[in-house]
XYZ file of C-alpha atoms in Angstrom:
773
model
C 70.163 196.938 14.021
C 69.151 196.033 17.541
C 65.841 197.829 17.133
C 65.288 196.149 13.780
C 66.071 192.747 15.280
C 63.664 193.367 18.146
C 60.887 194.450 15.771
C 61.540 191.364 13.644
C 61.183 189.025 16.657
C 57.987 190.756 17.763
C 56.517 190.505 14.265
C 57.581 186.882 14.028
C 55.875 186.010 17.335
C 52.781 187.965 16.349
C 52.686 186.211 13.009
C 53.066 182.792 14.635
C 50.311 183.613 17.107
C 48.002 184.834 14.335
C 48.739 181.803 12.204
C 48.095 179.436 15.077
C 44.861 181.185 15.983
C 43.601 181.078 12.413
C 44.734 177.571 11.537
C 43.681 175.719 14.703
C 39.920 175.313 14.929
C 37.837 174.072 17.814
C 37.490 170.341 17.037
C 34.494 168.149 17.787
C 34.399 166.376 21.143
C 36.779 163.454 21.420
C 35.481 159.901 21.331
C 36.362 158.930 24.889
C 32.743 158.012 25.618
C 33.317 154.911 23.512
C 36.540 153.974 25.221
C 38.216 150.627 24.599
C 38.854 147.961 27.205
C 42.218 147.433 28.847
C 43.281 143.785 28.482
C 45.425 142.150 31.170
C 47.409 138.994 30.451
C 49.336 136.432 32.475
C 53.049 136.136 31.756
C 52.358 133.269 29.323
C 49.988 135.433 27.261
C 46.703 133.908 28.412
C 44.032 136.415 29.381
C 43.860 137.303 33.053
C 41.204 140.040 33.027
C 39.457 142.498 30.786
C 38.455 145.861 32.214
C 35.520 146.081 29.865
C 33.449 148.950 31.246
C 30.818 149.901 28.695
C 31.785 153.477 28.006
C 32.342 155.941 30.805
C 30.374 156.201 34.007
C 29.122 159.713 33.418
C 25.832 161.585 33.779
C 25.883 165.197 32.642
C 24.107 167.727 34.825
C 23.474 171.440 34.207
C 25.451 173.885 36.314
C 22.228 174.956 38.018
C 22.023 171.488 39.608
C 25.502 171.803 41.125
C 25.350 173.621 44.486
C 27.398 176.803 44.745
C 29.474 175.342 47.559
C 30.485 172.429 45.292
C 31.362 174.809 42.455
C 33.398 176.958 44.811
C 35.156 173.914 46.252
C 36.351 172.898 42.788
C 37.465 176.446 42.031
C 39.314 176.621 45.377
C 41.100 173.408 44.511
C 41.936 174.038 40.870
C 41.639 177.677 39.757
C 40.568 180.375 42.219
C 40.828 183.183 39.666
C 38.753 181.399 37.036
C 36.040 184.046 36.619
C 38.471 186.961 36.497
C 41.275 185.548 34.362
C 41.804 184.970 30.678
C 41.608 181.535 29.123
C 45.331 180.956 29.546
C 47.840 182.087 32.128
C 51.258 182.441 30.456
C 52.908 183.303 33.770
C 51.606 180.108 35.396
C 52.614 178.080 32.358
C 56.165 179.429 32.448
C 56.354 178.851 36.204
C 55.122 175.262 35.818
C 57.584 174.610 32.998
C 60.443 176.017 35.093
C 59.480 173.900 38.126
C 59.250 170.780 35.993
C 62.627 171.375 34.331
C 64.357 172.181 37.654
C 63.035 169.039 39.332
C 60.464 170.647 41.607
C 57.739 168.344 40.300
C 55.569 168.121 37.206
C 52.991 170.898 37.114
C 50.445 171.741 34.451
C 50.075 175.482 34.937
C 46.728 175.109 33.179
C 43.600 177.089 33.862
C 40.248 175.338 34.185
C 39.551 176.382 30.592
C 42.698 174.616 29.397
C 41.917 171.523 31.456
C 38.421 171.406 29.969
C 39.847 171.668 26.464
C 42.190 168.779 27.221
C 39.384 166.646 28.689
C 36.716 167.338 26.098
C 38.462 168.132 22.818
C 41.943 166.638 22.999
C 43.640 163.883 24.976
C 46.006 163.356 27.900
C 49.246 162.906 25.948
C 52.117 165.056 27.207
C 53.362 166.514 23.915
C 54.275 169.977 22.685
C 51.766 169.672 19.826
C 48.921 168.960 22.221
C 49.919 171.882 24.467
C 50.019 174.276 21.475
C 46.576 173.139 20.326
C 45.271 173.424 23.877
C 46.588 177.002 24.097
C 44.844 178.279 20.979
C 41.609 176.313 21.405
C 41.281 177.649 24.951
C 41.619 181.239 23.710
C 39.006 180.716 21.018
C 36.642 178.915 23.344
C 36.877 181.662 25.950
C 35.759 184.172 23.305
C 32.838 182.090 22.083
C 31.225 180.641 25.244
C 30.587 181.902 28.774
C 32.584 181.077 31.863
C 29.577 179.239 33.276
C 29.417 177.026 30.197
C 33.109 176.208 30.515
C 32.778 175.402 34.228
C 29.752 173.202 33.527
C 31.680 171.307 30.866
C 34.672 170.958 33.167
C 32.573 169.541 36.017
C 30.963 167.022 33.647
C 34.201 165.770 32.061
C 36.735 165.678 34.910
C 37.816 162.265 36.166
C 37.218 161.655 39.888
C 38.379 158.054 40.206
C 36.271 154.867 40.602
C 35.523 155.099 36.857
C 33.446 158.218 37.606
C 33.601 160.954 34.965
C 31.847 164.105 36.034
C 30.706 165.411 39.398
C 27.304 163.652 39.324
C 28.855 160.217 38.797
C 31.423 161.031 41.483
C 28.727 162.003 43.996
C 27.070 158.623 43.481
C 30.348 156.663 43.489
C 31.668 158.157 46.739
C 28.549 159.116 48.718
C 25.617 157.381 47.054
C 23.715 160.617 46.482
C 23.041 163.170 43.763
C 25.387 166.119 43.416
C 22.695 168.574 44.534
C 22.542 166.804 47.913
C 26.272 167.014 48.699
C 27.329 168.804 51.874
C 30.120 171.367 51.983
C 32.571 168.797 53.319
C 31.622 166.205 50.726
C 31.914 168.728 47.912
C 35.364 169.704 49.177
C 36.437 166.041 49.178
C 35.310 165.529 45.575
C 37.220 168.687 44.643
C 40.267 167.142 46.301
C 40.044 164.098 44.024
C 40.290 166.056 40.769
C 44.007 166.642 41.362
C 44.929 162.960 41.826
C 42.042 160.493 42.285
C 44.236 157.461 42.889
C 46.223 159.257 45.584
C 43.283 160.629 47.552
C 40.733 157.798 47.567
C 40.978 156.944 51.264
C 38.732 153.886 50.912
C 40.909 152.229 48.284
C 44.130 153.416 49.944
C 43.508 153.949 53.701
C 47.154 154.896 54.213
C 46.607 158.008 52.101
C 44.144 159.613 54.496
C 46.677 162.105 55.980
C 47.474 163.417 52.488
C 43.811 163.522 51.514
C 42.967 165.315 54.747
C 45.655 167.911 54.054
C 44.312 168.552 50.560
C 40.725 168.708 51.876
C 41.736 171.343 54.423
C 43.510 173.275 51.657
C 40.262 173.389 49.682
C 38.146 174.527 52.638
C 40.679 177.150 53.690
C 40.756 178.429 50.108
C 36.980 178.780 50.151
C 37.228 180.898 53.304
C 40.031 183.007 51.852
C 37.998 183.734 48.712
C 34.912 184.654 50.748
C 32.935 181.621 49.579
C 32.585 179.997 53.007
C 32.077 181.668 56.418
C 34.910 180.966 58.841
C 32.431 179.782 61.473
C 30.970 177.202 59.097
C 34.489 176.107 58.129
C 35.327 175.368 61.763
C 32.432 172.950 62.058
C 33.452 170.745 59.126
C 34.395 167.109 59.776
C 36.106 164.931 57.210
C 33.342 163.104 55.300
C 34.657 159.570 54.913
C 33.385 158.179 51.591
C 31.618 154.849 51.355
C 33.480 151.717 50.381
C 33.839 151.273 46.653
C 32.097 148.458 44.834
C 34.206 146.310 42.588
C 33.320 145.804 38.948
C 31.384 142.539 38.671
C 33.437 141.676 35.607
C 36.531 141.664 37.836
C 35.417 139.172 40.477
C 37.789 136.895 42.375
C 41.454 137.881 42.212
C 41.181 139.609 38.833
C 40.083 142.966 40.216
C 42.889 143.050 42.770
C 45.448 142.382 40.059
C 43.990 145.042 37.778
C 44.046 147.598 40.601
C 47.625 146.687 41.540
C 48.732 147.045 37.919
C 46.955 150.397 37.624
C 48.653 151.642 40.792
C 52.027 150.470 39.501
C 51.607 152.207 36.148
C 50.368 155.458 37.687
C 52.823 155.645 40.600
C 55.757 154.975 38.287
C 54.433 157.574 35.801
C 54.345 155.028 32.997
C 50.821 156.030 31.961
C 48.766 159.046 33.012
C 45.781 158.123 35.151
C 43.161 159.717 32.890
C 44.710 158.147 29.806
C 44.793 154.692 31.405
C 41.099 154.859 32.210
C 40.271 155.726 28.625
C 41.508 152.247 27.755
C 43.055 150.611 24.738
C 46.080 149.163 26.535
C 47.256 145.564 26.295
C 49.150 144.777 29.470
C 51.175 141.621 30.001
C 51.759 141.092 33.726
C 54.536 139.114 35.394
C 52.020 136.859 37.179
C 52.304 133.148 36.482
C 48.928 131.432 36.376
C 49.977 128.158 38.092
C 51.479 130.081 41.007
C 48.511 132.446 41.155
C 46.152 129.486 41.355
C 48.359 127.860 44.000
C 48.143 130.964 46.197
C 44.353 131.044 46.016
C 44.186 127.341 46.848
C 46.572 127.681 49.808
C 44.526 130.482 51.353
C 41.313 128.540 50.791
C 42.692 125.329 52.314
C 44.508 126.850 55.282
C 42.314 129.832 56.204
C 38.994 130.361 54.452
C 37.878 126.760 54.934
C 38.278 127.331 58.692
C 36.081 130.443 58.728
C 32.812 129.847 60.571
C 30.852 133.087 60.708
C 27.926 131.473 62.500
C 29.960 129.987 65.326
C 32.406 132.892 65.650
C 31.357 136.433 64.787
C 35.006 137.514 64.710
C 35.581 135.300 61.660
C 33.687 137.905 59.613
C 36.706 140.182 60.102
C 39.368 137.848 58.708
C 41.255 139.260 55.713
C 44.249 137.728 53.906
C 46.926 139.325 51.762
C 49.880 137.722 50.040
C 52.543 138.297 47.406
C 55.389 136.290 45.918
C 58.460 137.550 44.045
C 61.242 135.850 42.127
C 64.330 137.249 43.924
C 66.546 136.964 40.859
C 64.310 139.069 38.598
C 62.111 141.100 40.937
C 59.025 139.901 39.092
C 55.814 139.470 41.070
C 54.761 135.926 40.187
C 51.645 135.669 42.371
C 49.412 137.899 44.460
C 46.454 137.347 46.769
C 44.382 140.464 47.386
C 41.353 139.160 49.251
C 38.408 136.795 49.154
C 36.769 138.519 46.145
C 37.221 141.952 44.598
C 33.467 142.438 44.375
C 33.064 141.708 48.113
C 36.237 143.165 49.636
C 37.391 146.033 47.472
C 40.698 146.973 49.142
C 43.720 144.970 47.958
C 45.245 143.438 51.091
C 48.521 142.823 49.261
C 49.146 146.499 48.500
C 47.456 148.401 51.345
C 49.824 150.215 53.699
C 47.956 150.562 56.981
C 48.723 147.427 59.063
C 51.764 147.138 61.339
C 54.387 144.694 60.074
C 55.367 143.633 63.603
C 58.440 141.510 64.120
C 58.914 140.813 60.424
C 60.886 144.063 60.608
C 63.443 142.697 63.090
C 65.681 141.036 60.459
C 66.339 144.470 58.971
C 67.803 145.588 62.310
C 70.263 142.705 62.326
C 71.084 143.209 58.657
C 71.911 146.831 59.426
C 74.111 145.753 62.338
C 76.238 143.546 60.089
C 76.204 146.056 57.233
C 77.534 148.803 59.502
C 79.907 146.663 61.576
C 77.971 147.678 64.680
C 78.936 146.794 68.238
C 77.094 146.454 71.517
C 77.361 149.027 74.275
C 80.244 146.902 75.623
C 82.072 147.097 72.300
C 81.407 143.547 71.060
C 80.733 143.054 67.342
C 77.118 142.074 66.745
C 76.903 138.540 65.322
C 74.310 135.770 65.636
C 76.132 134.651 68.789
C 76.373 138.004 70.551
C 74.716 137.842 73.958
C 72.084 140.377 75.010
C 69.965 140.835 78.100
C 66.548 139.534 77.073
C 64.592 140.340 80.200
C 61.170 141.907 79.972
C 60.875 145.703 79.977
C 64.619 146.167 80.141
C 65.368 149.887 79.544
C 67.507 150.417 76.459
C 70.978 151.795 77.066
C 72.638 154.578 75.093
C 69.423 156.211 73.879
C 69.173 159.927 74.589
C 65.554 160.285 73.544
C 64.085 159.347 76.914
C 63.432 156.051 78.687
C 62.224 153.194 76.524
C 61.638 149.742 77.978
C 59.554 147.556 75.639
C 57.692 144.523 76.899
C 58.404 141.095 75.492
C 55.704 138.831 74.156
C 53.557 137.960 77.165
C 56.181 139.609 79.408
C 58.633 136.761 78.802
C 61.882 136.811 80.838
C 64.858 135.391 78.930
C 67.975 136.602 80.760
C 71.205 136.398 78.765
C 70.381 135.190 75.291
C 72.153 135.079 71.930
C 70.937 137.103 68.971
C 70.076 133.870 67.160
C 67.917 132.670 70.050
C 66.388 136.125 70.438
C 65.388 135.983 66.785
C 63.947 132.495 67.203
C 61.808 133.705 70.098
C 61.296 137.242 68.750
C 62.526 138.989 71.905
C 61.578 142.665 71.795
C 63.992 143.867 74.485
C 66.982 142.494 72.572
C 66.035 144.036 69.256
C 65.135 147.417 70.718
C 68.610 147.537 72.273
C 70.176 146.385 69.013
C 68.436 149.237 67.172
C 70.110 151.679 69.571
C 73.480 149.955 69.186
C 73.275 150.158 65.396
C 71.630 153.580 65.308
C 67.920 153.742 64.490
C 68.641 156.110 61.591
C 70.958 153.489 60.067
C 68.313 150.822 60.597
C 65.823 152.935 58.683
C 68.333 153.506 55.878
C 68.959 149.766 55.597
C 65.239 148.980 55.474
C 64.756 151.529 52.703
C 67.747 150.151 50.792
C 66.262 146.643 51.026
C 62.979 147.828 49.546
C 60.730 149.320 52.242
C 59.384 152.610 50.819
C 60.958 155.620 52.518
C 57.576 157.280 52.992
C 56.067 154.260 54.744
C 53.832 155.493 57.595
C 55.424 155.250 61.071
C 58.854 154.315 59.697
C 60.568 156.540 62.255
C 64.186 156.488 63.422
C 63.773 155.496 67.076
C 64.370 152.288 69.074
C 60.735 151.257 68.525
C 61.468 150.857 64.807
C 62.732 147.359 65.633
C 59.313 146.202 66.813
C 57.625 146.965 63.500
C 55.122 149.793 64.104
C 55.584 150.845 60.463
C 52.885 149.904 57.985
C 54.574 148.706 54.809
C 52.412 146.639 52.493
C 52.671 142.891 52.006
C 54.121 143.570 48.558
C 56.661 146.042 49.999
C 57.834 143.488 52.560
C 58.039 140.788 49.902
C 60.343 143.016 47.893
C 62.573 143.622 50.915
C 62.808 139.924 51.789
C 63.521 139.168 48.124
C 66.582 141.406 48.467
C 67.819 139.261 51.373
C 67.174 136.126 49.310
C 69.153 137.702 46.452
C 72.225 138.123 48.668
C 71.703 141.866 49.165
C 71.143 142.770 45.499
C 68.061 144.958 45.141
C 66.051 146.000 42.130
C 62.583 147.486 42.119
C 59.925 144.832 41.859
C 57.765 144.849 38.757
C 54.313 143.523 37.998
C 54.267 144.524 34.304
C 56.236 142.613 31.698
C 55.056 144.539 28.638
C 52.489 147.191 27.710
C 51.300 148.295 24.292
C 48.698 150.628 22.843
C 47.637 150.509 19.215
C 50.446 148.044 18.604
C 53.136 150.413 19.911
C 55.229 149.532 22.964
C 55.022 151.804 25.980
C 58.385 152.326 27.679
C 58.859 150.639 31.052
C 61.391 151.772 33.666
C 64.638 149.909 34.121
C 64.809 147.689 37.194
C 68.068 149.307 38.239
C 69.583 146.491 40.304
C 72.188 147.604 42.800
C 73.837 146.421 46.006
C 71.533 147.335 48.878
C 73.648 145.638 51.541
C 76.735 143.464 51.423
C 76.402 139.759 50.741
C 77.716 139.034 54.238
C 75.006 141.188 55.780
C 72.209 139.564 53.769
C 73.496 136.016 54.091
C 74.161 136.223 57.822
C 70.596 137.428 58.264
C 69.450 134.471 56.204
C 71.346 132.147 58.534
C 69.444 133.323 61.616
C 66.140 133.303 59.727
C 66.797 129.675 58.788
C 67.003 128.974 62.497
C 63.583 130.612 62.997
C 62.127 128.083 60.560
C 64.138 125.115 61.807
C 63.532 125.550 65.525
C 61.967 128.927 66.291
C 58.525 130.441 65.883
C 58.262 129.579 62.188
C 58.504 125.771 62.189
C 55.196 125.433 60.332
C 57.091 126.608 57.253
C 59.014 123.319 57.283
C 55.967 121.781 55.610
C 57.160 123.369 52.359
C 59.747 120.599 52.256
C 62.582 122.923 51.231
C 65.391 124.848 52.896
C 63.729 128.064 53.991
C 64.342 131.221 55.991
C 61.634 133.355 57.518
C 60.267 135.485 60.318
C 56.953 135.669 62.102
C 55.315 138.899 63.189
C 52.231 140.086 65.005
C 50.786 143.597 65.087
C 49.650 145.287 68.267
C 46.472 143.812 69.709
C 46.598 140.947 67.224
C 45.197 143.140 64.437
C 47.488 141.398 61.964
C 49.720 138.335 61.866
C 52.529 137.904 59.349
C 54.910 135.331 57.980
C 57.670 136.542 55.678
C 59.962 133.933 54.238
C 61.956 132.723 51.277
C 63.719 129.855 49.641
C 66.711 130.527 47.371
C 64.330 130.992 44.423
C 61.084 132.425 45.827
C 60.249 135.139 48.390
C 56.708 135.199 49.758
C 54.879 137.135 52.468
C 51.465 136.260 53.904
C 49.456 138.402 56.324
C 46.134 137.811 58.060
C 44.417 141.064 59.001
C 41.394 142.029 61.037
C 38.889 144.515 59.590
C 35.243 145.205 60.328
C 33.285 144.364 57.143
C 30.917 147.298 57.634
C 33.215 150.128 58.758
C 36.595 148.793 57.486
C 38.030 149.654 60.930
C 40.968 147.503 62.012
C 40.026 144.996 64.703
C 41.876 142.472 66.901
C 41.596 138.835 65.859
C 41.325 137.218 69.288
C 39.398 133.981 68.889
C 39.386 134.086 65.080
C 39.498 130.742 63.259
C 39.121 128.988 66.604
C 42.462 130.190 67.997
C 42.772 132.162 71.221
C 45.536 134.270 69.710
C 46.480 135.011 66.114
C 50.190 134.800 65.371
C 52.483 134.631 62.381
C 53.732 131.128 63.084
C 50.211 129.741 62.793
C 47.913 130.318 59.844
C 50.191 132.694 57.857
C 53.097 130.231 58.015
C 50.817 127.369 56.997
C 49.599 129.288 53.955
C 53.208 130.127 53.108
C 54.263 126.493 53.363
C 51.478 125.112 51.176
C 51.902 127.813 48.553
C 55.687 127.471 48.419
C 55.481 123.695 48.158
C 52.956 123.842 45.307
C 54.546 126.812 43.514
C 57.931 125.096 43.352
C 56.623 121.610 42.652
C 58.817 119.872 40.109
C 61.808 122.126 40.734
C 64.756 120.592 42.609
C 65.228 121.928 46.113
C 68.088 124.393 46.389
C 70.363 124.871 49.359
C 71.274 128.387 50.466
C 74.795 129.382 49.453
C 75.783 131.690 52.278
C 78.811 133.840 52.944
C 78.688 134.775 56.610
C 80.279 137.601 58.555
C 83.379 136.669 60.582
C 82.391 135.045 63.867
C 78.881 134.176 62.750
C 79.513 130.451 63.068
C 81.613 130.589 66.249
C 79.807 129.051 69.234
C 79.306 131.066 72.403
C 81.898 130.373 75.082
C 80.340 130.144 78.557
C 81.580 132.657 81.123
C 83.450 130.568 83.765
C 82.654 133.186 86.400
C 78.969 132.440 86.108
C 79.279 128.888 87.413
C 76.786 126.118 86.792
C 73.280 126.295 88.119
C 71.261 123.344 89.308
C 67.941 122.819 87.578
C 65.260 124.866 89.248
C 67.635 127.202 91.075
C 68.138 129.891 88.443
C 65.955 132.854 87.626
C 65.420 131.828 84.012
C 63.402 129.002 82.579
C 65.727 127.101 80.251
C 63.694 123.987 79.712
C 60.067 124.923 79.196
C 57.843 127.531 77.651
C 58.114 131.233 78.247
C 54.840 131.777 79.992
C 52.367 132.045 77.177
C 51.872 132.399 73.495
C 55.142 131.953 71.632
C 54.002 132.990 68.166
C 54.650 129.371 67.268
C 53.272 127.246 64.525
C 50.780 125.511 66.802
C 48.565 128.568 66.584
C 48.347 129.639 70.192
C 49.319 127.290 73.043
C 52.794 126.309 74.147
C 52.875 123.083 76.143
C 55.498 122.461 78.771
C 57.287 120.008 76.519
C 57.511 119.711 72.777
C 54.634 121.327 70.949
C 52.852 119.815 68.013
C 54.483 121.617 65.151
C 55.295 124.660 67.263
C 58.475 126.093 68.665
C 58.754 126.000 72.447
C 61.319 128.331 74.011
C 63.748 126.272 75.984
C 64.589 123.858 73.202
C 68.098 124.140 71.819
C 68.214 124.987 68.142
C 68.519 122.313 65.540
C 68.006 119.450 67.972
C 65.391 116.825 68.524
C 63.274 116.920 71.657
C 61.554 114.108 73.414
C 59.004 114.890 76.107
C 56.968 112.940 78.539
C 53.985 114.176 80.507
C 53.075 112.290 83.643
C 50.119 112.484 86.019
C 46.843 114.365 85.812
C 47.344 117.157 88.327
C 51.121 117.217 88.193
C 53.207 117.279 85.034
C 56.823 116.548 84.412
C 58.432 117.330 81.067
C 61.795 115.877 80.331
C 63.672 116.971 77.247
C 66.956 116.076 75.739
C 68.419 117.990 72.828
C 71.474 117.086 70.907
C 73.472 117.933 67.848
C 72.550 121.278 66.290
C 74.306 122.257 63.086
C 76.473 125.281 62.666
C 78.456 124.677 65.835
C 75.942 126.248 68.174
C 74.672 125.073 71.548
C 76.821 121.949 71.265
C 76.368 119.154 73.729
C 73.307 118.054 75.567
C 70.692 120.043 77.410
C 68.487 118.578 80.026
C 65.659 120.423 81.693
C 62.952 119.534 84.067
C 59.731 121.432 84.463
C 57.230 120.570 87.094
C 53.785 122.071 87.021
C 50.652 121.841 89.020
C 47.271 122.561 87.563
C 44.340 123.902 89.502
C 41.019 125.177 88.314
C 38.304 124.191 85.923
C 40.655 122.674 83.370
C 40.804 119.531 85.437
C 42.869 117.168 83.345
C 45.658 119.127 81.647
C 49.051 117.809 82.691
C 51.237 120.045 80.556
C 51.763 122.742 83.117
C 49.458 124.839 80.947
C 45.758 124.694 80.394
C 42.897 124.065 78.067
C 41.951 127.717 78.244
C 44.480 128.416 75.480
C 47.474 130.715 75.496
C 48.983 129.717 78.867
C 52.055 127.579 79.393
C 54.508 126.537 82.111
C 54.654 129.163 84.781
C 51.598 130.961 83.435
C 48.024 131.653 84.397
C 45.418 131.560 81.692
C 41.875 132.881 81.485
C 40.450 129.665 82.914
C 42.325 130.153 86.176
C 44.846 127.316 85.855
C 48.248 127.861 87.411
C 51.529 126.120 86.816
C 54.774 126.255 88.742
C 57.990 126.205 86.745
C 60.689 124.515 88.809
C 58.877 125.707 91.915
C 60.372 129.176 91.520
C 59.287 131.123 88.427
C 55.717 132.301 88.025
C 54.256 134.564 85.347
C 50.863 135.648 84.215
C 49.349 135.361 80.789
C 45.967 136.876 80.125
C 45.703 135.585 76.566
C 44.572 139.023 75.353
C 47.291 141.313 76.546
C 48.889 143.954 74.388
C 51.684 142.711 72.181
C 54.618 144.729 71.005
C 55.731 143.590 67.601
C 55.353 139.848 68.101
């Protein structure tokens, strides 16, 4: 009976195989060459863009025109046993199926013959029927045509990204040359793209270069292993960076950036296969709202691009802007700014992940402190009023990974300072110590929970995490700040409202809202970020005319400046980035737009304010409804053992500027008294400051601050700064200078010097390295 059963199963399988082989014929080529357009709509249904490429960008070439080293590179990448194997590899198919089922990742297990059948005769749909057809057609095809013919067809039908189908189109799209002129390294890079074009295009996604480089090395090493490339020649290979892509002229302005962002979203979330998406026919309704989208473009034009003067300042050629805005309650992206024009600047500045976020990361450190009930090294619970040592290059305590003593912005010395004030002034030494107190691993976990992708480059668990060396995108940071605005409730952001093909809905993933951090943790962070806007480095955001919370940030060497902020109903992040228009290399922005230094409280905050004001026009202003951690609103009690200090006798400047650029809203210079729209360290939060400058070579600033809300810094503060100016500036009486970037107690590039209280002197070069802010 057992033997009979076994024979029956064998006969049944043989019969099924024979039936399949006989019944399934090799079909004619599919009609992908006449692909349909993808249509993109605003949330209200009006058309946003139409990706209306006329057919596929493909030029067939005979195999004889494809150099052997390019052929071998593709084989090394996709199917090294191609010439010696059968059309199908059942073992590989079973292994791929097992790995997919067990969660080790989706794998095709297909030979090049099977992939060619899928590309040329069938489609990209992931169905059992398609796989069965693919299996039998591949067997028949392998019996009827040569391996060379199959490889030629495969090279001419594979998708390489940039709308390039086939190796000839890819050679032109990435290197501007014919396939027969490709070098070994260039051929290996194109072979890398076949696996996942969107993931390995280092021009469109600069942050993906490490992954692309790893895959490229895999291809070259495979060529050596198979005897197709001498080891000596392999050693001399250098990564062949492809040229910048050219945007489709039909997708000029912001349309191309939106289309690319939507494509990335659909592919990364595995909603639609990349090849299938590029064959078209999809109708995609985005979450973008046209009035808000238009408002973003107008804000960038008014506040930044209208100030660009490429003739007067060469550095202005390098100015790039990225922005995104999310409704915190729904997670929907309502507006996005990718760049000046998709046909001129191809990379989407809102989604790229290669610029440091700077001090916009600091709020996540504090959020983590409250979330985890963290304490200082002395055992005090961390609240907005906890006092830290804010002096420059103060070594962190309690860190066993070696000495770490970060510099403050322009080497500012702050002495004992509350967390709220340290946030207002973006004090690096305080936040590096706080990261140690909380635990840098916990800080990273909190950032990820809020919405920063776990695989963000340079998101490492060390004290430096607080200063923002990680390179999350503008859109990533908007999502994280939206979580704070939503009282700690996080759901994945979405840019697609609905997608259909041939009238049928395509399933979209659930948002999956969950509690990322407690309401107390999120709301207490909001309370200190409100202070940043009210009286810290982000006062330019007050122009929005609404209650707002936010944080400024500046990347190292002024390569990027950020403002991340939110109202109760809208979270928005704006970044200005420096990039060489020819090489795409990141560059500092010293002197750009007429400012000595580029900082988040200047142009980014101004863009944010105008956009937020216009985007929310007609909606009543909402107040934040905050539930704070215990002790968050308790004022700091002075230590009676410290005693009172007479003005000018202490080591710390408590009435003027901190010796240089304060990342304030004035764009670069901090005067000895109140700045015009900027935040000058030394002012008490929430108060009103009056200043008077006297004399031409001597300056005296007198300030009086009274009445902050929230019970902090109650009473009156009086300070007196006296400065003397020498040098070519001649007539500046603010204790600073017209050279830009210097303030009380500082020395700027023009040579002016100022004395703060006759005791404290610092030096500001105006172009020094900046850590975080």
